[in-house]
Every structure is written in structure tokens, then in C-alpha cells.
Short mmCIF file of C-alpha atoms in Angstrom, two decimals:
data_model
loop_
_atom_site.label_atom_id
_atom_site.label_comp_id
_atom_site.label_asym_id
_atom_site.label_seq_id
_atom_site.Cartn_x
_atom_site.Cartn_y
_atom_site.Cartn_z
CA UNK A 1 0.00 0.00 0.00
CA UNK A 2 1.21 3.51 -0.90
CA UNK A 3 -0.08 5.98 1.63
CA UNK A 4 0.36 9.67 2.47
CA UNK A 5 -0.44 10.99 5.96
CA UNK A 6 -1.52 14.62 6.40
CA UNK A 7 -2.69 16.62 9.38
CA UNK A 8 -1.95 19.78 11.34
CA UNK A 9 0.96 20.13 13.78
CA UNK A 10 0.01 18.40 17.02
CA UNK A 11 -2.31 15.90 15.31
CA UNK A 12 -0.06 12.98 16.29
CA UNK A 13 1.19 12.20 12.78
CA UNK A 14 4.56 10.86 13.95
CA UNK A 15 2.96 8.43 16.41
CA UNK A 16 0.24 7.28 14.02
CA UNK A 17 2.68 6.97 11.12
CA UNK A 18 4.74 4.52 13.16
CA UNK A 19 1.77 2.36 14.21
CA UNK A 20 0.06 2.34 10.81
CA UNK A 21 3.28 1.55 8.91
CA UNK A 22 4.00 -1.25 11.37
CA UNK A 23 0.47 -2.68 10.94
CA UNK A 24 0.84 -2.60 7.15
CA UNK A 25 4.47 -3.87 7.17
CA UNK A 26 5.66 -0.93 5.06
CA UNK A 27 8.43 1.61 5.75
CA UNK A 28 7.53 4.90 7.43
CA UNK A 29 9.23 7.63 5.44
CA UNK A 30 9.31 11.14 6.90
CA UNK A 31 11.09 14.10 5.39
CA UNK A 32 12.78 14.69 8.75
CA UNK A 33 14.26 11.17 8.72
CA UNK A 34 15.37 11.57 5.09
CA UNK A 35 17.10 14.88 5.85
CA UNK A 36 18.89 13.49 8.89
CA UNK A 37 20.01 10.35 7.01
CA UNK A 38 21.41 12.38 4.10
CA UNK A 39 23.13 14.97 6.29
CA UNK A 40 24.65 12.44 8.71
CA UNK A 41 25.58 10.14 5.80
CA UNK A 42 27.36 12.98 4.02
CA UNK A 43 25.58 12.36 0.71
CA UNK A 44 25.82 15.00 -2.04
CA UNK A 45 22.18 15.96 -1.41
CA UNK A 46 22.84 16.04 2.35
CA UNK A 47 25.79 18.40 1.89
CA UNK A 48 23.72 20.62 -0.38
CA UNK A 49 20.79 20.68 2.10
CA UNK A 50 23.18 21.49 4.96
CA UNK A 51 24.42 24.65 3.21
CA UNK A 52 20.85 25.99 3.32
CA UNK A 53 20.15 24.74 6.85
CA UNK A 54 23.36 26.27 8.21
CA UNK A 55 22.26 29.65 6.86
CA UNK A 56 18.84 29.20 8.43
CA UNK A 57 17.18 29.05 4.99
CA UNK A 58 14.48 26.64 3.86
CA UNK A 59 15.82 23.76 1.79
CA UNK A 60 14.52 24.27 -1.79
CA UNK A 61 11.79 21.98 -3.09
CA UNK A 62 14.04 20.44 -5.74
CA UNK A 63 16.52 19.22 -3.09
CA UNK A 64 13.74 17.79 -0.89
CA UNK A 65 12.13 16.12 -3.92
CA UNK A 66 15.45 14.59 -5.02
CA UNK A 67 15.89 13.11 -1.51
CA UNK A 68 12.34 11.71 -1.54
CA UNK A 69 12.92 10.23 -5.02
CA UNK A 70 16.11 8.50 -3.81
CA UNK A 71 14.35 7.12 -0.72
CA UNK A 72 11.31 5.83 -2.62
CA UNK A 73 13.56 4.04 -5.11
CA UNK A 74 15.13 1.92 -2.34
CA UNK A 75 14.27 -1.78 -2.19
CA UNK A 76 12.17 -1.67 0.99
CA UNK A 77 9.74 0.87 -0.54
CA UNK A 78 8.93 -1.10 -3.70
CA UNK A 79 5.88 -2.84 -2.24
CA UNK A 80 4.55 0.20 -0.43
CA UNK A 81 5.36 3.06 1.92
CA UNK A 82 3.85 5.61 4.28
CA UNK A 83 4.92 9.20 3.56
CA UNK A 84 4.76 11.67 6.46
CA UNK A 85 5.62 15.32 5.80
CA UNK A 86 5.59 15.11 2.01
CA UNK A 87 3.95 16.39 -0.10
CA UNK A 88 3.27 19.70 1.68
CA UNK A 89 1.54 21.49 -1.19
CA UNK A 90 -0.22 20.82 -4.49
CA UNK A 91 2.94 21.41 -6.56
CA UNK A 92 4.77 18.69 -4.60
CA UNK A 93 1.73 16.41 -4.89
CA UNK A 94 1.80 16.71 -8.67
CA UNK A 95 5.53 15.96 -8.75
CA UNK A 96 4.97 12.89 -6.54
CA UNK A 97 2.15 11.72 -8.82
CA UNK A 98 4.37 12.05 -11.92
CA UNK A 99 7.31 10.39 -10.14
CA UNK A 100 5.20 7.36 -9.20
CA UNK A 101 3.61 7.26 -12.67
CA UNK A 102 7.09 6.98 -14.22
CA UNK A 103 7.57 3.86 -12.07
CA UNK A 104 4.16 2.44 -12.96
CA UNK A 105 2.85 3.19 -9.48
CA UNK A 106 0.22 5.42 -7.86
CA UNK A 107 -0.89 6.43 -4.38
CA UNK A 108 -3.60 4.23 -2.91
CA UNK A 109 -4.91 6.56 -0.22
CA UNK A 110 -4.26 9.84 1.59
CA UNK A 111 -5.18 9.73 5.26
CA UNK A 112 -6.03 13.03 6.94
CA UNK A 113 -5.83 13.22 10.74
CA UNK A 114 -8.59 15.67 11.67
CA UNK A 115 -8.21 17.72 14.86
CA UNK A 116 -9.88 20.98 15.92
CA UNK A 117 -7.54 23.99 16.24
CA UNK A 118 -8.36 24.45 19.95
CA UNK A 119 -7.41 20.83 20.65
CA UNK A 120 -4.06 21.32 18.86
CA UNK A 121 -3.42 24.44 20.96
CA UNK A 122 -4.34 22.50 24.11
CA UNK A 123 -1.91 19.71 23.20
CA UNK A 124 1.04 21.85 22.14
CA UNK A 125 0.74 24.91 24.39
CA UNK A 126 0.53 22.62 27.43
CA UNK A 127 3.94 21.05 26.75
CA UNK A 128 6.87 21.80 29.03
CA UNK A 129 10.45 20.71 28.33
CA UNK A 130 13.02 19.77 30.97
CA UNK A 131 16.06 22.06 30.79
CA UNK A 132 18.30 19.21 31.98
CA UNK A 133 17.23 15.90 30.42
CA UNK A 134 15.01 17.26 27.61
CA UNK A 135 12.02 15.16 28.57
CA UNK A 136 8.64 16.63 27.64
CA UNK A 137 5.82 16.87 30.15
CA UNK A 138 2.27 18.17 29.78
CA UNK A 139 0.67 20.45 32.35
CA UNK A 140 -2.71 18.79 31.85
CA UNK A 141 -2.11 15.23 30.65
CA UNK A 142 0.69 14.56 33.16
CA UNK A 143 -1.14 16.36 35.97
CA UNK A 144 1.90 18.55 36.72
CA UNK A 145 1.61 20.47 39.99
CA UNK A 146 5.04 22.11 39.84
CA UNK A 147 7.60 23.30 37.28
CA UNK A 148 10.15 20.55 37.95
CA UNK A 149 10.88 17.38 35.96
CA UNK A 150 9.67 14.25 37.77
CA UNK A 151 12.53 12.27 36.20
CA UNK A 152 15.58 14.40 37.06
CA UNK A 153 14.35 17.44 38.99
CA UNK A 154 15.37 19.88 36.25
CA UNK A 155 13.45 23.11 35.70
CA UNK A 156 10.69 22.93 33.09
CA UNK A 157 10.24 25.62 30.45
CA UNK A 158 7.92 26.30 27.52
CA UNK A 159 9.64 26.27 24.13
CA UNK A 160 8.94 29.29 21.92
CA UNK A 161 7.28 27.12 19.26
CA UNK A 162 4.92 25.69 21.91
CA UNK A 163 3.58 29.12 22.91
CA UNK A 164 -0.08 29.65 22.03
CA UNK A 165 0.46 32.52 19.58
CA UNK A 166 3.16 30.51 17.75
CA UNK A 167 0.97 27.40 17.62
CA UNK A 168 -1.94 29.40 16.19
CA UNK A 169 0.38 30.93 13.57
CA UNK A 170 1.64 27.45 12.61
CA UNK A 171 -1.98 26.35 12.20
CA UNK A 172 -2.68 29.34 9.91
CA UNK A 173 0.35 28.43 7.76
CA UNK A 174 -0.81 24.81 7.67
CA UNK A 175 -4.27 25.87 6.51
CA UNK A 176 -2.83 28.10 3.78
CA UNK A 177 -0.45 25.45 2.45
CA UNK A 178 -2.23 22.20 3.12
CA UNK A 179 -5.96 22.93 2.76
CA UNK A 180 -5.52 23.06 -1.06
CA UNK A 181 -3.61 19.76 -0.85
CA UNK A 182 -6.50 18.11 1.01
CA UNK A 183 -8.92 19.38 -1.66
CA UNK A 184 -6.60 18.11 -4.41
CA UNK A 185 -6.62 14.57 -3.02
CA UNK A 186 -10.36 14.72 -2.33
CA UNK A 187 -10.87 15.51 -6.03
CA UNK A 188 -8.66 12.52 -6.87
CA UNK A 189 -11.03 10.37 -4.82
CA UNK A 190 -8.32 8.96 -2.53
CA UNK A 191 -8.72 11.18 0.57
CA UNK A 192 -10.14 9.76 3.79
CA UNK A 193 -10.32 11.63 7.10
CA UNK A 194 -10.32 10.24 10.62
CA UNK A 195 -11.00 11.87 13.96
CA UNK A 196 -7.59 12.10 15.65
CA UNK A 197 -8.82 12.79 19.18
CA UNK A 198 -8.83 10.16 21.92
CA UNK A 199 -6.46 7.36 22.94
CA UNK A 200 -3.66 6.53 20.48
CA UNK A 201 -4.85 2.93 20.03
CA UNK A 202 -8.38 4.05 19.16
CA UNK A 203 -7.10 6.53 16.55
CA UNK A 204 -4.95 3.80 14.98
CA UNK A 205 -7.95 1.46 14.86
CA UNK A 206 -10.08 4.18 13.21
CA UNK A 207 -7.30 4.83 10.69
CA UNK A 208 -6.92 1.15 9.79
CA UNK A 209 -10.68 0.79 9.32
CA UNK A 210 -10.79 3.94 7.16
CA UNK A 211 -8.06 2.78 4.76
CA UNK A 212 -9.35 -0.81 4.52
CA UNK A 213 -11.47 -0.14 1.38
CA UNK A 214 -8.38 1.22 -0.42
CA UNK A 215 -6.26 -1.86 0.22
CA UNK A 216 -5.67 -4.01 -2.85
#
């Protein structure tokens, strides 16, 4: 099965990607993993990407696409894959479609994790990071009564990108970039949405049931 996972920041894509890919026995391929592998492996694409990253610039689409192409051409992805973090916009979706078409392949389904904005803010703005061990706690879900890490006693702080105004801005950017992508796949007839609130296991079960009709 060839599957793309989309959803706003804080929807739990990383967690669900892992479980769904494991259930389907296909590799989970995220752009973050691809970048890290290329940079740490010192590949030509990794070196090129690093020049942009070191300057604090966004890595151009063509470099990202070349990395994705390389990864999808590896042996373990020939019978299927789960893509997380790519494509991010309609232009990338069209490039992915053409890339797969060249290989005689096509996407089977695009799974959208649906979460209300206020729930995303609740999840992300409630996170606190330990200044010593880096562990993440949640003021609500972990029932934190103080600002100390239960594991090492380090002081907890809120990362800038977890602050409410930043989270809401990230959601606006997501809507601008990804809402057209969701519409694009809906028009293709391969989009399915699942409610991504509740226990992790329940969301995975919903996801597996939703993609069942698209499985060959």
C-alpha cells in the first residue's frame, strides 16, 4: 500500500505513522528522517541541504524532492510506503504523482488526521520541556503540579514554538499550504479523514478501518 499521511501540527502524525506503517508492514518515510540520514551520511544531497540549513534558509523543493525520489527508489519501498511530511503542497503532490507514474505506481490513499484547532493548541501549548534531560511533560495530561521534571528534577520551560500565539500561527500556515492539498486529493477520490482525538490505540484502529477499502 502507498499511503500519504496529512494533518496539522500536534495531530499525532509521527505516532500514528509509526503504528500504521507497522500494521501494514511498510516503511515509514518522513522528510525529517530523510534529511537526517542524508546529512549524517554525508551524501551529495545532504551536503547541499546542509548549506541551506546552516544559513537558516528553507531547503529548496528540488533538493527535498530529489531526496524523496532516492528514498522511494530503495528496495524496501517497492511494495509500499507511508509518507509523512511530504507532499506539503499541491505542486509537490503533482511531482509525486508524476514520479510514481514513471515507475508504474500510484498512491492508494491519503489519510487526513482531523483535529480541531483548539485541541491542537491544548496539546502543544501545554507542553513543558526539561532544561536538563530534555524530557517533555504536559501540564494537563501529566497532571503537573510544579515546574520541575519528575525524572531528574530539572526546571521545566515552555519552548517558543509551543507558545499559544506561535501554535496558532503554525496552524494558519498549515491551513494556507495544506488545505488546497487536502482538496486536491479529495478531487482525486483517494482522501479519507479520521478523527484524531482520543487514545492513540483508538485513533490507529479508526485509521486502519478507514483505509481498509483502499487496500488491494
